[in-house]
PDB file of C-alpha atoms and ligand atoms in Angstrom:
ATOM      1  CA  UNK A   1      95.458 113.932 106.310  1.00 89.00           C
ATOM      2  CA  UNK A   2      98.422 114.418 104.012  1.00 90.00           C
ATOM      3  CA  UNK A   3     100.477 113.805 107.267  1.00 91.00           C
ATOM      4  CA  UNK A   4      99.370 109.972 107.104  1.00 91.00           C
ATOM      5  CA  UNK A   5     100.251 109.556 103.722  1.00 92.00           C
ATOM      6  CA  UNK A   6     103.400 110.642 104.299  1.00 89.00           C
ATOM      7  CA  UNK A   7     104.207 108.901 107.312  1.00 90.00           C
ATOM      8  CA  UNK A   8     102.902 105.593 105.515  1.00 91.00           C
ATOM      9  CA  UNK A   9     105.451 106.047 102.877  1.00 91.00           C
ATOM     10  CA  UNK A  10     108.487 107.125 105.379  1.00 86.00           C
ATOM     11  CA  UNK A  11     107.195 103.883 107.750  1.00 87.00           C
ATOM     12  CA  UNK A  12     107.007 101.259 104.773  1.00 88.00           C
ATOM     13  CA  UNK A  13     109.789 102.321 102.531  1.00 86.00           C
ATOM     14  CA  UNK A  14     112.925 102.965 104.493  1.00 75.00           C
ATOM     15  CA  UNK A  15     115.553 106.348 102.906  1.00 67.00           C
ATOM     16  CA  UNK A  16     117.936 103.834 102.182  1.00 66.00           C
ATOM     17  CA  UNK A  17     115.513 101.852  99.667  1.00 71.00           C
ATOM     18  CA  UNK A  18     113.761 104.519  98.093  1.00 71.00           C
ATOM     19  CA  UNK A  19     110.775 103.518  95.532  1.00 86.00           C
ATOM     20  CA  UNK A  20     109.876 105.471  93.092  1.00 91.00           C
ATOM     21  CA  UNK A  21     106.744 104.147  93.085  1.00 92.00           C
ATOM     22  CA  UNK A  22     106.217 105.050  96.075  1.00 92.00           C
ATOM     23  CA  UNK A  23     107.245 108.236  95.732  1.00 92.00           C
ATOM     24  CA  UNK A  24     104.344 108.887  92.689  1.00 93.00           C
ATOM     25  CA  UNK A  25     101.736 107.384  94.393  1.00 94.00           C
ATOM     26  CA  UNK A  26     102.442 109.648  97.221  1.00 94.00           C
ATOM     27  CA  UNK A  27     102.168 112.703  94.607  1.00 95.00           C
ATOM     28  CA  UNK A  28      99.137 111.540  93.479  1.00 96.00           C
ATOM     29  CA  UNK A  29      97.596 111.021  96.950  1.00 96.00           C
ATOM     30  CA  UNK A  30      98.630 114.659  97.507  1.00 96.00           C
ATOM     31  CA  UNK A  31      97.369 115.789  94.322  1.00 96.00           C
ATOM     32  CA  UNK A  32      93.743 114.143  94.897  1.00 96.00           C
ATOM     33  CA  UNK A  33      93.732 115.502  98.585  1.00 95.00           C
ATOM     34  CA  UNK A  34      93.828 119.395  97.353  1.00 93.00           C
ATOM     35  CA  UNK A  35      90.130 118.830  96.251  1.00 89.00           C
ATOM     36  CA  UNK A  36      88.794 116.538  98.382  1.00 93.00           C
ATOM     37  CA  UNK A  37      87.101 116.859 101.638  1.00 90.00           C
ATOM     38  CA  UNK A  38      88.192 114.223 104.278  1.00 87.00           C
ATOM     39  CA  UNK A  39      85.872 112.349 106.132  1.00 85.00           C
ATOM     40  CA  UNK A  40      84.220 113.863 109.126  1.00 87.00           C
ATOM     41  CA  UNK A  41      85.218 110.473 111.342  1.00 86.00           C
ATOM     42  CA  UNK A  42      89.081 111.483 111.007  1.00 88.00           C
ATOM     43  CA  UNK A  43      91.458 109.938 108.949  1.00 90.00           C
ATOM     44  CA  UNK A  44      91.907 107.137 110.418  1.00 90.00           C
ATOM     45  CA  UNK A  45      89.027 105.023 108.687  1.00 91.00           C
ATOM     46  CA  UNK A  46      88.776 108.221 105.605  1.00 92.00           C
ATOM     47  CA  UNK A  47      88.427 106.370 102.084  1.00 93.00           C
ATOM     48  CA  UNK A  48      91.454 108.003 100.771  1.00 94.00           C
ATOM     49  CA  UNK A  49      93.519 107.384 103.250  1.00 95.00           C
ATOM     50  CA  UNK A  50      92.818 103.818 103.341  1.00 95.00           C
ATOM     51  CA  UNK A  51      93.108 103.406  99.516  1.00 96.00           C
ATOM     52  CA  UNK A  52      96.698 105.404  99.659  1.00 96.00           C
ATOM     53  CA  UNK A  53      97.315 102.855 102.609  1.00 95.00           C
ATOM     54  CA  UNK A  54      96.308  99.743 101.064  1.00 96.00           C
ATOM     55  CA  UNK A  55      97.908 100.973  97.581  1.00 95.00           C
ATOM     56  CA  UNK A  56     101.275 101.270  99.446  1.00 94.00           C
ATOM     57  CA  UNK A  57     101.214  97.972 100.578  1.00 94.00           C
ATOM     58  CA  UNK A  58     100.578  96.440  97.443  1.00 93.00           C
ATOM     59  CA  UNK A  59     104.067  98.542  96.128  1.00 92.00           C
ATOM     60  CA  UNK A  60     105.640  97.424  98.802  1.00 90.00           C
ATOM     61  CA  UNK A  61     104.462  93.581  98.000  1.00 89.00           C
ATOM     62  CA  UNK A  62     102.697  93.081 100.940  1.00 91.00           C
ATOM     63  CA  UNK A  63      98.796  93.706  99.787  1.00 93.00           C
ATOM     64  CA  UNK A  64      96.182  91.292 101.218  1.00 95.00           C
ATOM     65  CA  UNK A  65      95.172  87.956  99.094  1.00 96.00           C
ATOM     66  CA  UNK A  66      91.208  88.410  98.987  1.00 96.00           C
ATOM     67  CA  UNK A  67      90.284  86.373  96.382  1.00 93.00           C
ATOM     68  CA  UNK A  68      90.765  83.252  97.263  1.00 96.00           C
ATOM     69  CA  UNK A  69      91.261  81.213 100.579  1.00 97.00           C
ATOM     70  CA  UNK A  70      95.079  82.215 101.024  1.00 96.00           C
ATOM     71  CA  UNK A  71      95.943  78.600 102.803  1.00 96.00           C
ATOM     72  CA  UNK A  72      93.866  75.947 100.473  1.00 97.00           C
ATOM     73  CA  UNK A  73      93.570  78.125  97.471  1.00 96.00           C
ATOM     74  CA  UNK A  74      89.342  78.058  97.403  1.00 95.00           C
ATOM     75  CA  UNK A  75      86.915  80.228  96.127  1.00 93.00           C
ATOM     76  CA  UNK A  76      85.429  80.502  99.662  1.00 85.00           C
ATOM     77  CA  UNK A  77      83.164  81.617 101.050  1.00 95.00           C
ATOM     78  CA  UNK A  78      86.168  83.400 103.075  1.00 97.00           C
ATOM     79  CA  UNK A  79      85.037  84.341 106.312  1.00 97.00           C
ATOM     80  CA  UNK A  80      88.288  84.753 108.163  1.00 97.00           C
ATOM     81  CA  UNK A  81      91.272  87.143 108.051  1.00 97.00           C
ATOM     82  CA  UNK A  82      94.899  86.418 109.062  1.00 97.00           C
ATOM     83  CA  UNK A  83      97.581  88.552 108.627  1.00 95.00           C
ATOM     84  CA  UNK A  84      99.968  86.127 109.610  1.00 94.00           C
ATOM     85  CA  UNK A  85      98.937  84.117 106.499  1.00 95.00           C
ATOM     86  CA  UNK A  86      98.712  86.816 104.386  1.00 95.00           C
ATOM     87  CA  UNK A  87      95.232  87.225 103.817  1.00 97.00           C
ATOM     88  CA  UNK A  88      91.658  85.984 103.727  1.00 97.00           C
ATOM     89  CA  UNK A  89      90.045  82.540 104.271  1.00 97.00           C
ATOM     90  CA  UNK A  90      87.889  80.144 104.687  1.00 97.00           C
ATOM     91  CA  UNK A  91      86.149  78.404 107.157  1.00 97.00           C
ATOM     92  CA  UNK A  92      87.957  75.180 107.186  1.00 97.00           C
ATOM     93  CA  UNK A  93      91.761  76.054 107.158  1.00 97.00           C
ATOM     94  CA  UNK A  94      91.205  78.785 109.678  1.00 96.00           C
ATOM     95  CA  UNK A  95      93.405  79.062 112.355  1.00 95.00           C
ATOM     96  CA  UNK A  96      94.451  80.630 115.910  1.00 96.00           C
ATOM     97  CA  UNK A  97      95.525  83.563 113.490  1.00 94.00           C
ATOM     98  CA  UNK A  98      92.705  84.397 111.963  1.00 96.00           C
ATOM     99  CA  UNK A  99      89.401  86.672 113.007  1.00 95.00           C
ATOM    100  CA  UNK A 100      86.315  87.125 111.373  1.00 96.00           C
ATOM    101  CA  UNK A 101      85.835  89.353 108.534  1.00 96.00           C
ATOM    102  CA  UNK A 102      82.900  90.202 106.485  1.00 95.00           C
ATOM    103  CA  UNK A 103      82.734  89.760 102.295  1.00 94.00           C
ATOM    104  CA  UNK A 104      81.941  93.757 102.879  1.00 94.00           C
ATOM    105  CA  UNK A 105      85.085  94.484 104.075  1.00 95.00           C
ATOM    106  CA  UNK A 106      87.366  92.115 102.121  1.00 96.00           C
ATOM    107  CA  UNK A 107      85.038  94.001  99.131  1.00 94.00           C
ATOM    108  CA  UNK A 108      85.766  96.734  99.963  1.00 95.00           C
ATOM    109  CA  UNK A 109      89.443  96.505 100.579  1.00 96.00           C
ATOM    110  CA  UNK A 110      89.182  94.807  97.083  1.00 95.00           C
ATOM    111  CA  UNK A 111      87.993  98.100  95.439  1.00 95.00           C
ATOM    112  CA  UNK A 112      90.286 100.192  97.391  1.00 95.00           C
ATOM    113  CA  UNK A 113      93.023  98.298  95.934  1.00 96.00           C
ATOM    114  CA  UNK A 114      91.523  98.317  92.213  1.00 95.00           C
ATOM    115  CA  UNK A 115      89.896 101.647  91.632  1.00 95.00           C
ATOM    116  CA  UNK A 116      91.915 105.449  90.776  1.00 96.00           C
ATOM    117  CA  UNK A 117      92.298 107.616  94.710  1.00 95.00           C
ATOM    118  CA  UNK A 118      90.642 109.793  93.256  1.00 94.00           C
ATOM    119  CA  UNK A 119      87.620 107.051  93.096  1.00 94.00           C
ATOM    120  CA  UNK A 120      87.612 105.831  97.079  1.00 93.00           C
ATOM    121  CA  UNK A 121      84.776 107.216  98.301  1.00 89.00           C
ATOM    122  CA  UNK A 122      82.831 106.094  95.562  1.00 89.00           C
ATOM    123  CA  UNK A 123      83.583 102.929  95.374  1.00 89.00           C
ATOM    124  CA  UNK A 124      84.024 102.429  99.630  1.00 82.00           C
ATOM    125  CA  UNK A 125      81.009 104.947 100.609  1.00 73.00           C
ATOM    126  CA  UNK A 126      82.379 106.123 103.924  1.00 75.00           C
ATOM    127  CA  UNK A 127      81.359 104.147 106.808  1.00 76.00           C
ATOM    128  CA  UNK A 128      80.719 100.847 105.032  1.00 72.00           C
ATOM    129  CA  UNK A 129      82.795  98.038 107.123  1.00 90.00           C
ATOM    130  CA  UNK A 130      85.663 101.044 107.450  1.00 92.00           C
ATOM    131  CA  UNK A 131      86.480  99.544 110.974  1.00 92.00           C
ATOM    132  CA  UNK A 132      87.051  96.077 109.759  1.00 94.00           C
ATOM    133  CA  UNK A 133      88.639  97.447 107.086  1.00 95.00           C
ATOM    134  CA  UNK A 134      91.158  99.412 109.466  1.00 94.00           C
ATOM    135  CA  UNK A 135      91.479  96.714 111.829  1.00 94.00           C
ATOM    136  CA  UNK A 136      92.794  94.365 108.961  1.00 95.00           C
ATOM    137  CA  UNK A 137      95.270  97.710 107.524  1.00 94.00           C
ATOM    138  CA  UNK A 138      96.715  97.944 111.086  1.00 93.00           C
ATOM    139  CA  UNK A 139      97.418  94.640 111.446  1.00 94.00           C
ATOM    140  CA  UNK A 140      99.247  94.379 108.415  1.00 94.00           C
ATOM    141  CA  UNK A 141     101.596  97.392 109.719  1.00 91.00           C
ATOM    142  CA  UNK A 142     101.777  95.821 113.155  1.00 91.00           C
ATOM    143  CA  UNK A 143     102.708  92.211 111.387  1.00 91.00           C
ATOM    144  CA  UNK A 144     105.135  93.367 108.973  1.00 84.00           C
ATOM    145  CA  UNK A 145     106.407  96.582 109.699  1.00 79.00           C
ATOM    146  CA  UNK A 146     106.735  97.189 113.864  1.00 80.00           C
ATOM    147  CA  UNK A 147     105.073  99.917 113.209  1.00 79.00           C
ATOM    148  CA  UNK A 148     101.512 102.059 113.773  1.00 82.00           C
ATOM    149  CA  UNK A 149     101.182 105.216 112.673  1.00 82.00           C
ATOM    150  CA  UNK A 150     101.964 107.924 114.939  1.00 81.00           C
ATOM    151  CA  UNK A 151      99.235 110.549 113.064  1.00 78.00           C
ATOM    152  CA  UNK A 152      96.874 108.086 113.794  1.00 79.00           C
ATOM    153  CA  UNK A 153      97.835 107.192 116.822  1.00 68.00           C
ATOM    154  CA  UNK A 154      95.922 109.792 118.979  1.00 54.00           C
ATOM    155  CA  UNK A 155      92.261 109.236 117.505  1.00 51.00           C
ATOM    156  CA  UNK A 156      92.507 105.592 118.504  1.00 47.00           C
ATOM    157  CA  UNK A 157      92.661 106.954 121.814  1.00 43.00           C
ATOM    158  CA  UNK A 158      89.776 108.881 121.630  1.00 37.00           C
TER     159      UNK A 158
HETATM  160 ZN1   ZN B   1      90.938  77.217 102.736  1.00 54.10          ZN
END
């Protein structure tokens, strides 16, 4: 699993812009992996690995807006995604670029983003909306970076 992290941080943050930011985060990730047993699923939808994901994007200024309908500005209820847009929202200013998404997932992407790595699988219990959840983290590579992760890439096969 420490293979994704790293390939997260070498895909988002080019050599020539180095972030130092990055570069902690990473440590940490690496850190909180020595005691930690991944998820039996693979890594591809692994708590951890989706909170080091998600936490990347926010340092790279690209995290999700979940709190609020990212087009009118609303409370919601947001029931749509678009990473086009930049995040979540609702029901009347969704567009061709948006899919459905559950309050689970944006919830949990939510804590994922908030809570310590070391905290993940507490606060996104393994399993709970991790699909949507992945869906939304791959689109966000796909959208703004050209880019899937190659670690990944061969369990998506399966
Ligand atoms: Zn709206």
């Amino acid at each position: 699993m420490a293979t994704v992290g790293i390939e997260a941080v070498l895909q988002l943050f080019a050599e020539s812009d180095p972030s130092p930011r990055a570069y902690q985060a990473l440590v940490r990730f690496l850190e909180v992996l020595g005691d930690y047993a991944p998820s039996p699923d693979g890594p591809a939808t692994d708590p951890l690995a989706m909170s080091f994901q998600f936490k990347l994007l926010w340092v790279a200024g690209l995290a999700p807006n979940l709190d609020a309908c990212t087009s009118c500005g609303d409370d919601g209820p947001l029931t749509a995604f678009s990473v086009a847009a930049g995040g979540a929202m609702c029901a009347a200013c969704r567009d061709a670029t948006a899919s459905d998404v559950s309050g689970d997932a944006l919830e949990g992407i939510r804590a994922l983003l908030e809570a310590p790595l070391a905290d993940a699988t507490r606060v996104a219990p393994r399993g709970t909306s991790a699909a949507e959840m992945l869906h939304i983290l791959e689109g966000i590579h796909a959208y703004h970076g050209g880019f899937r992760l190659r670690t990944l890439a061969r369990q998506h096969l399966a």
